[in-house]
PDB file of N, CA and C in Angstrom:
ATOM      1  N   MET A   1     -82.440-165.094 -13.327  1.00  0.00           N
ATOM      2  CA  MET A   1     -80.987-165.157 -13.214  1.00  0.00           C
ATOM      3  C   MET A   1     -80.626-165.836 -11.894  1.00  0.00           C
ATOM      4  N   GLN A   2     -79.771-166.815 -11.980  1.00  0.00           N
ATOM      5  CA  GLN A   2     -79.398-167.588 -10.801  1.00  0.00           C
ATOM      6  C   GLN A   2     -78.055-167.084 -10.259  1.00  0.00           C
ATOM      7  N   ALA A   3     -77.962-166.967  -8.936  1.00  0.00           N
ATOM      8  CA  ALA A   3     -76.732-166.460  -8.311  1.00  0.00           C
ATOM      9  C   ALA A   3     -75.640-167.523  -8.356  1.00  0.00           C
ATOM     10  N   ASN A   4     -74.410-167.069  -8.492  1.00  0.00           N
ATOM     11  CA  ASN A   4     -73.263-167.964  -8.480  1.00  0.00           C
ATOM     12  C   ASN A   4     -73.001-168.392  -7.044  1.00  0.00           C
ATOM     13  N   LYS A   5     -72.918-169.696  -6.811  1.00  0.00           N
ATOM     14  CA  LYS A   5     -72.711-170.212  -5.454  1.00  0.00           C
ATOM     15  C   LYS A   5     -71.349-169.805  -4.890  1.00  0.00           C
ATOM     16  N   ALA A   6     -70.358-169.585  -5.727  1.00  0.00           N
ATOM     17  CA  ALA A   6     -69.020-169.232  -5.250  1.00  0.00           C
ATOM     18  C   ALA A   6     -68.971-167.817  -4.669  1.00  0.00           C
ATOM     19  N   THR A   7     -69.864-166.937  -5.095  1.00  0.00           N
ATOM     20  CA  THR A   7     -69.823-165.557  -4.611  1.00  0.00           C
ATOM     21  C   THR A   7     -70.766-165.309  -3.445  1.00  0.00           C
ATOM     22  N   GLU A   8     -71.604-166.277  -3.113  1.00  0.00           N
ATOM     23  CA  GLU A   8     -72.517-166.102  -1.990  1.00  0.00           C
ATOM     24  C   GLU A   8     -71.787-166.306  -0.672  1.00  0.00           C
ATOM     25  N   LEU A   9     -72.183-165.555   0.334  1.00  0.00           N
ATOM     26  CA  LEU A   9     -71.595-165.724   1.657  1.00  0.00           C
ATOM     27  C   LEU A   9     -72.142-166.992   2.299  1.00  0.00           C
ATOM     28  N   PRO A  10     -71.331-167.680   3.085  1.00  0.00           N
ATOM     29  CA  PRO A  10     -71.840-168.848   3.795  1.00  0.00           C
ATOM     30  C   PRO A  10     -72.942-168.448   4.773  1.00  0.00           C
ATOM     31  N   SER A  11     -73.760-169.399   5.157  1.00  0.00           N
ATOM     32  CA  SER A  11     -74.895-169.079   6.022  1.00  0.00           C
ATOM     33  C   SER A  11     -74.454-168.538   7.380  1.00  0.00           C
ATOM     34  N   ILE A  12     -73.326-168.971   7.887  1.00  0.00           N
ATOM     35  CA  ILE A  12     -72.880-168.485   9.195  1.00  0.00           C
ATOM     36  C   ILE A  12     -72.447-167.018   9.115  1.00  0.00           C
ATOM     37  N   ALA A  13     -71.914-166.597   7.959  1.00  0.00           N
ATOM     38  CA  ALA A  13     -71.510-165.198   7.816  1.00  0.00           C
ATOM     39  C   ALA A  13     -72.740-164.288   7.756  1.00  0.00           C
ATOM     40  N   LYS A  14     -73.812-164.754   7.130  1.00  0.00           N
ATOM     41  CA  LYS A  14     -75.017-163.949   7.053  1.00  0.00           C
ATOM     42  C   LYS A  14     -75.642-163.766   8.426  1.00  0.00           C
ATOM     43  N   ALA A  15     -75.395-164.688   9.336  1.00  0.00           N
ATOM     44  CA  ALA A  15     -75.960-164.580  10.680  1.00  0.00           C
ATOM     45  C   ALA A  15     -75.334-163.415  11.447  1.00  0.00           C
ATOM     46  N   TYR A  16     -74.130-163.000  11.082  1.00  0.00           N
ATOM     47  CA  TYR A  16     -73.504-161.877  11.771  1.00  0.00           C
ATOM     48  C   TYR A  16     -74.198-160.578  11.411  1.00  0.00           C
ATOM     49  N   ASN A  17     -73.987-160.102  10.195  1.00  0.00           N
ATOM     50  CA  ASN A  17     -74.638-158.862   9.769  1.00  0.00           C
ATOM     51  C   ASN A  17     -74.741-158.774   8.249  1.00  0.00           C
ATOM     52  N   GLY A  18     -74.610-159.885   7.589  1.00  0.00           N
ATOM     53  CA  GLY A  18     -74.741-159.905   6.137  1.00  0.00           C
ATOM     54  C   GLY A  18     -73.495-159.492   5.392  1.00  0.00           C
ATOM     55  N   ALA A  19     -72.433-159.126   6.095  1.00  0.00           N
ATOM     56  CA  ALA A  19     -71.176-158.726   5.463  1.00  0.00           C
ATOM     57  C   ALA A  19     -70.148-159.840   5.636  1.00  0.00           C
ATOM     58  N   ASP A  20     -69.108-159.783   4.839  1.00  0.00           N
ATOM     59  CA  ASP A  20     -68.036-160.765   4.933  1.00  0.00           C
ATOM     60  C   ASP A  20     -67.389-160.691   6.316  1.00  0.00           C
ATOM     61  N   ARG A  21     -67.142-161.840   6.930  1.00  0.00           N
ATOM     62  CA  ARG A  21     -66.565-161.860   8.281  1.00  0.00           C
ATOM     63  C   ARG A  21     -65.156-161.304   8.319  1.00  0.00           C
ATOM     64  N   ASN A  22     -64.445-161.337   7.203  1.00  0.00           N
ATOM     65  CA  ASN A  22     -63.076-160.833   7.165  1.00  0.00           C
ATOM     66  C   ASN A  22     -62.985-159.403   6.670  1.00  0.00           C
ATOM     67  N   ALA A  23     -64.095-158.770   6.387  1.00  0.00           N
ATOM     68  CA  ALA A  23     -64.085-157.382   5.924  1.00  0.00           C
ATOM     69  C   ALA A  23     -63.619-156.470   7.059  1.00  0.00           C
ATOM     70  N   PHE A  24     -62.806-155.485   6.711  1.00  0.00           N
ATOM     71  CA  PHE A  24     -62.317-154.534   7.715  1.00  0.00           C
ATOM     72  C   PHE A  24     -63.303-153.377   7.771  1.00  0.00           C
ATOM     73  N   LEU A  25     -64.306-153.508   8.627  1.00  0.00           N
ATOM     74  CA  LEU A  25     -65.347-152.498   8.772  1.00  0.00           C
ATOM     75  C   LEU A  25     -65.097-151.678  10.023  1.00  0.00           C
ATOM     76  N   PHE A  26     -65.367-150.393   9.943  1.00  0.00           N
ATOM     77  CA  PHE A  26     -65.177-149.504  11.079  1.00  0.00           C
ATOM     78  C   PHE A  26     -66.438-149.485  11.935  1.00  0.00           C
ATOM     79  N   GLY A  27     -66.285-149.467  13.242  1.00  0.00           N
ATOM     80  CA  GLY A  27     -67.425-149.366  14.145  1.00  0.00           C
ATOM     81  C   GLY A  27     -67.594-150.608  15.001  1.00  0.00           C
ATOM     82  N   TRP A  28     -68.697-150.652  15.738  1.00  0.00           N
ATOM     83  CA  TRP A  28     -68.986-151.768  16.627  1.00  0.00           C
ATOM     84  C   TRP A  28     -69.718-152.847  15.836  1.00  0.00           C
ATOM     85  N   ASN A  29     -68.986-153.875  15.433  1.00  0.00           N
ATOM     86  CA  ASN A  29     -69.575-154.961  14.662  1.00  0.00           C
ATOM     87  C   ASN A  29     -68.767-156.227  14.902  1.00  0.00           C
ATOM     88  N   PRO A  30     -69.287-157.376  14.513  1.00  0.00           N
ATOM     89  CA  PRO A  30     -68.566-158.633  14.745  1.00  0.00           C
ATOM     90  C   PRO A  30     -67.204-158.677  14.053  1.00  0.00           C
ATOM     91  N   GLN A  31     -67.086-158.037  12.900  1.00  0.00           N
ATOM     92  CA  GLN A  31     -65.800-158.041  12.209  1.00  0.00           C
ATOM     93  C   GLN A  31     -64.733-157.323  13.020  1.00  0.00           C
ATOM     94  N   ALA A  32     -65.113-156.262  13.720  1.00  0.00           N
ATOM     95  CA  ALA A  32     -64.148-155.527  14.540  1.00  0.00           C
ATOM     96  C   ALA A  32     -63.600-156.413  15.656  1.00  0.00           C
ATOM     97  N   GLU A  33     -64.434-157.271  16.210  1.00  0.00           N
ATOM     98  CA  GLU A  33     -63.976-158.178  17.261  1.00  0.00           C
ATOM     99  C   GLU A  33     -62.982-159.200  16.709  1.00  0.00           C
ATOM    100  N   LEU A  34     -63.225-159.683  15.505  1.00  0.00           N
ATOM    101  CA  LEU A  34     -62.275-160.620  14.889  1.00  0.00           C
ATOM    102  C   LEU A  34     -60.930-159.946  14.651  1.00  0.00           C
ATOM    103  N   TRP A  35     -60.967-158.725  14.104  1.00  0.00           N
ATOM    104  CA  TRP A  35     -59.718-158.012  13.848  1.00  0.00           C
ATOM    105  C   TRP A  35     -59.008-157.628  15.147  1.00  0.00           C
ATOM    106  N   ASN A  36     -59.762-157.278  16.163  1.00  0.00           N
ATOM    107  CA  ASN A  36     -59.176-156.952  17.458  1.00  0.00           C
ATOM    108  C   ASN A  36     -58.409-158.151  18.009  1.00  0.00           C
ATOM    109  N   GLY A  37     -58.994-159.326  17.917  1.00  0.00           N
ATOM    110  CA  GLY A  37     -58.320-160.541  18.374  1.00  0.00           C
ATOM    111  C   GLY A  37     -57.067-160.840  17.573  1.00  0.00           C
ATOM    112  N   ARG A  38     -57.138-160.629  16.270  1.00  0.00           N
ATOM    113  CA  ARG A  38     -55.967-160.882  15.419  1.00  0.00           C
ATOM    114  C   ARG A  38     -54.823-159.932  15.753  1.00  0.00           C
ATOM    115  N   PHE A  39     -55.161-158.646  15.911  1.00  0.00           N
ATOM    116  CA  PHE A  39     -54.113-157.674  16.258  1.00  0.00           C
ATOM    117  C   PHE A  39     -53.548-157.926  17.648  1.00  0.00           C
ATOM    118  N   ALA A  40     -54.379-158.407  18.577  1.00  0.00           N
ATOM    119  CA  ALA A  40     -53.896-158.731  19.922  1.00  0.00           C
ATOM    120  C   ALA A  40     -52.914-159.893  19.863  1.00  0.00           C
ATOM    121  N   MET A  41     -53.210-160.897  19.049  1.00  0.00           N
ATOM    122  CA  MET A  41     -52.285-162.030  18.904  1.00  0.00           C
ATOM    123  C   MET A  41     -50.957-161.591  18.291  1.00  0.00           C
ATOM    124  N   ILE A  42     -51.023-160.699  17.305  1.00  0.00           N
ATOM    125  CA  ILE A  42     -49.795-160.197  16.687  1.00  0.00           C
ATOM    126  C   ILE A  42     -48.980-159.401  17.706  1.00  0.00           C
ATOM    127  N   GLY A  43     -49.644-158.552  18.493  1.00  0.00           N
ATOM    128  CA  GLY A  43     -48.950-157.756  19.502  1.00  0.00           C
ATOM    129  C   GLY A  43     -48.333-158.610  20.592  1.00  0.00           C
ATOM    130  N   PHE A  44     -49.058-159.627  21.035  1.00  0.00           N
ATOM    131  CA  PHE A  44     -48.537-160.511  22.073  1.00  0.00           C
ATOM    132  C   PHE A  44     -47.308-161.267  21.565  1.00  0.00           C
ATOM    133  N   THR A  45     -47.370-161.759  20.346  1.00  0.00           N
ATOM    134  CA  THR A  45     -46.229-162.473  19.756  1.00  0.00           C
ATOM    135  C   THR A  45     -45.045-161.530  19.564  1.00  0.00           C
ATOM    136  N   ALA A  46     -45.313-160.302  19.120  1.00  0.00           N
ATOM    137  CA  ALA A  46     -44.229-159.333  18.938  1.00  0.00           C
ATOM    138  C   ALA A  46     -43.556-159.024  20.265  1.00  0.00           C
ATOM    139  N   TYR A  47     -44.345-158.871  21.340  1.00  0.00           N
ATOM    140  CA  TYR A  47     -43.743-158.589  22.639  1.00  0.00           C
ATOM    141  C   TYR A  47     -42.915-159.772  23.128  1.00  0.00           C
ATOM    142  N   LEU A  48     -43.404-161.004  22.924  1.00  0.00           N
ATOM    143  CA  LEU A  48     -42.626-162.171  23.343  1.00  0.00           C
ATOM    144  C   LEU A  48     -41.291-162.235  22.612  1.00  0.00           C
ATOM    145  N   LEU A  49     -41.306-161.956  21.309  1.00  0.00           N
ATOM    146  CA  LEU A  49     -40.053-161.953  20.554  1.00  0.00           C
ATOM    147  C   LEU A  49     -39.136-160.827  21.018  1.00  0.00           C
ATOM    148  N   TRP A  50     -39.703-159.673  21.333  1.00  0.00           N
ATOM    149  CA  TRP A  50     -38.931-158.537  21.822  1.00  0.00           C
ATOM    150  C   TRP A  50     -38.305-158.874  23.171  1.00  0.00           C
ATOM    151  N   ASP A  51     -39.069-159.569  24.030  1.00  0.00           N
ATOM    152  CA  ASP A  51     -38.573-159.964  25.341  1.00  0.00           C
ATOM    153  C   ASP A  51     -37.456-160.990  25.209  1.00  0.00           C
ATOM    154  N   LEU A  52     -37.600-161.922  24.279  1.00  0.00           N
ATOM    155  CA  LEU A  52     -36.545-162.919  24.061  1.00  0.00           C
ATOM    156  C   LEU A  52     -35.266-162.288  23.532  1.00  0.00           C
ATOM    157  N   ALA A  53     -35.393-161.158  22.858  1.00  0.00           N
ATOM    158  CA  ALA A  53     -34.216-160.451  22.342  1.00  0.00           C
ATOM    159  C   ALA A  53     -33.479-159.689  23.437  1.00  0.00           C
ATOM    160  N   GLY A  54     -34.062-159.632  24.646  1.00  0.00           N
ATOM    161  CA  GLY A  54     -33.381-158.987  25.757  1.00  0.00           C
ATOM    162  C   GLY A  54     -33.960-157.651  26.165  1.00  0.00           C
ATOM    163  N   TYR A  55     -34.984-157.190  25.477  1.00  0.00           N
ATOM    164  CA  TYR A  55     -35.623-155.920  25.813  1.00  0.00           C
ATOM    165  C   TYR A  55     -36.946-156.220  26.508  1.00  0.00           C
ATOM    166  N   SER A  56     -37.042-155.902  27.778  1.00  0.00           N
ATOM    167  CA  SER A  56     -38.265-156.207  28.506  1.00  0.00           C
ATOM    168  C   SER A  56     -38.743-154.986  29.272  1.00  0.00           C
ATOM    169  N   VAL A  57     -39.902-154.498  28.896  1.00  0.00           N
ATOM    170  CA  VAL A  57     -40.484-153.352  29.582  1.00  0.00           C
ATOM    171  C   VAL A  57     -40.840-153.730  31.010  1.00  0.00           C
ATOM    172  N   ILE A  58     -41.421-154.891  31.193  1.00  0.00           N
ATOM    173  CA  ILE A  58     -41.835-155.325  32.535  1.00  0.00           C
ATOM    174  C   ILE A  58     -40.628-155.496  33.444  1.00  0.00           C
ATOM    175  N   ARG A  59     -39.564-156.124  32.968  1.00  0.00           N
ATOM    176  CA  ARG A  59     -38.360-156.319  33.771  1.00  0.00           C
ATOM    177  C   ARG A  59     -37.725-154.976  34.118  1.00  0.00           C
ATOM    178  N   ASP A  60     -37.708-154.049  33.164  1.00  0.00           N
ATOM    179  CA  ASP A  60     -37.143-152.723  33.425  1.00  0.00           C
ATOM    180  C   ASP A  60     -37.970-151.959  34.444  1.00  0.00           C
ATOM    181  N   LEU A  61     -39.292-152.079  34.376  1.00  0.00           N
ATOM    182  CA  LEU A  61     -40.144-151.405  35.351  1.00  0.00           C
ATOM    183  C   LEU A  61     -39.956-151.988  36.755  1.00  0.00           C
ATOM    184  N   LEU A  62     -39.764-153.300  36.845  1.00  0.00           N
ATOM    185  CA  LEU A  62     -39.542-153.915  38.154  1.00  0.00           C
ATOM    186  C   LEU A  62     -38.225-153.472  38.765  1.00  0.00           C
ATOM    187  N   HIS A  63     -37.205-153.218  37.941  1.00  0.00           N
ATOM    188  CA  HIS A  63     -35.924-152.718  38.454  1.00  0.00           C
ATOM    189  C   HIS A  63     -36.057-151.277  38.977  1.00  0.00           C
ATOM    190  N   LEU A  64     -36.958-150.499  38.376  1.00  0.00           N
ATOM    191  CA  LEU A  64     -37.170-149.133  38.831  1.00  0.00           C
ATOM    192  C   LEU A  64     -37.899-149.090  40.171  1.00  0.00           C
ATOM    193  N   VAL A  65     -38.733-150.096  40.429  1.00  0.00           N
ATOM    194  CA  VAL A  65     -39.527-150.110  41.656  1.00  0.00           C
ATOM    195  C   VAL A  65     -38.661-150.439  42.864  1.00  0.00           C
ATOM    196  N   LYS A  66     -37.647-151.251  42.679  1.00  0.00           N
ATOM    197  CA  LYS A  66     -36.799-151.687  43.798  1.00  0.00           C
ATOM    198  C   LYS A  66     -36.034-150.563  44.417  1.00  0.00           C
TER     199      LYS A  66
END
């Protein structure tokens, strides 16, 4: 029986740990680092949009320090 080429993982994905690079796996693994980066980008963008709307945690904290 021959494997379907469409369902096989690319060779670079097998170099990680044999699992899909986009799989949401719990624990210390390469997939967690990818998801961590994605969530960090979403959080950074959300904060920038929040700051542009006039709500700034950093600006408010600086006013408290003065």
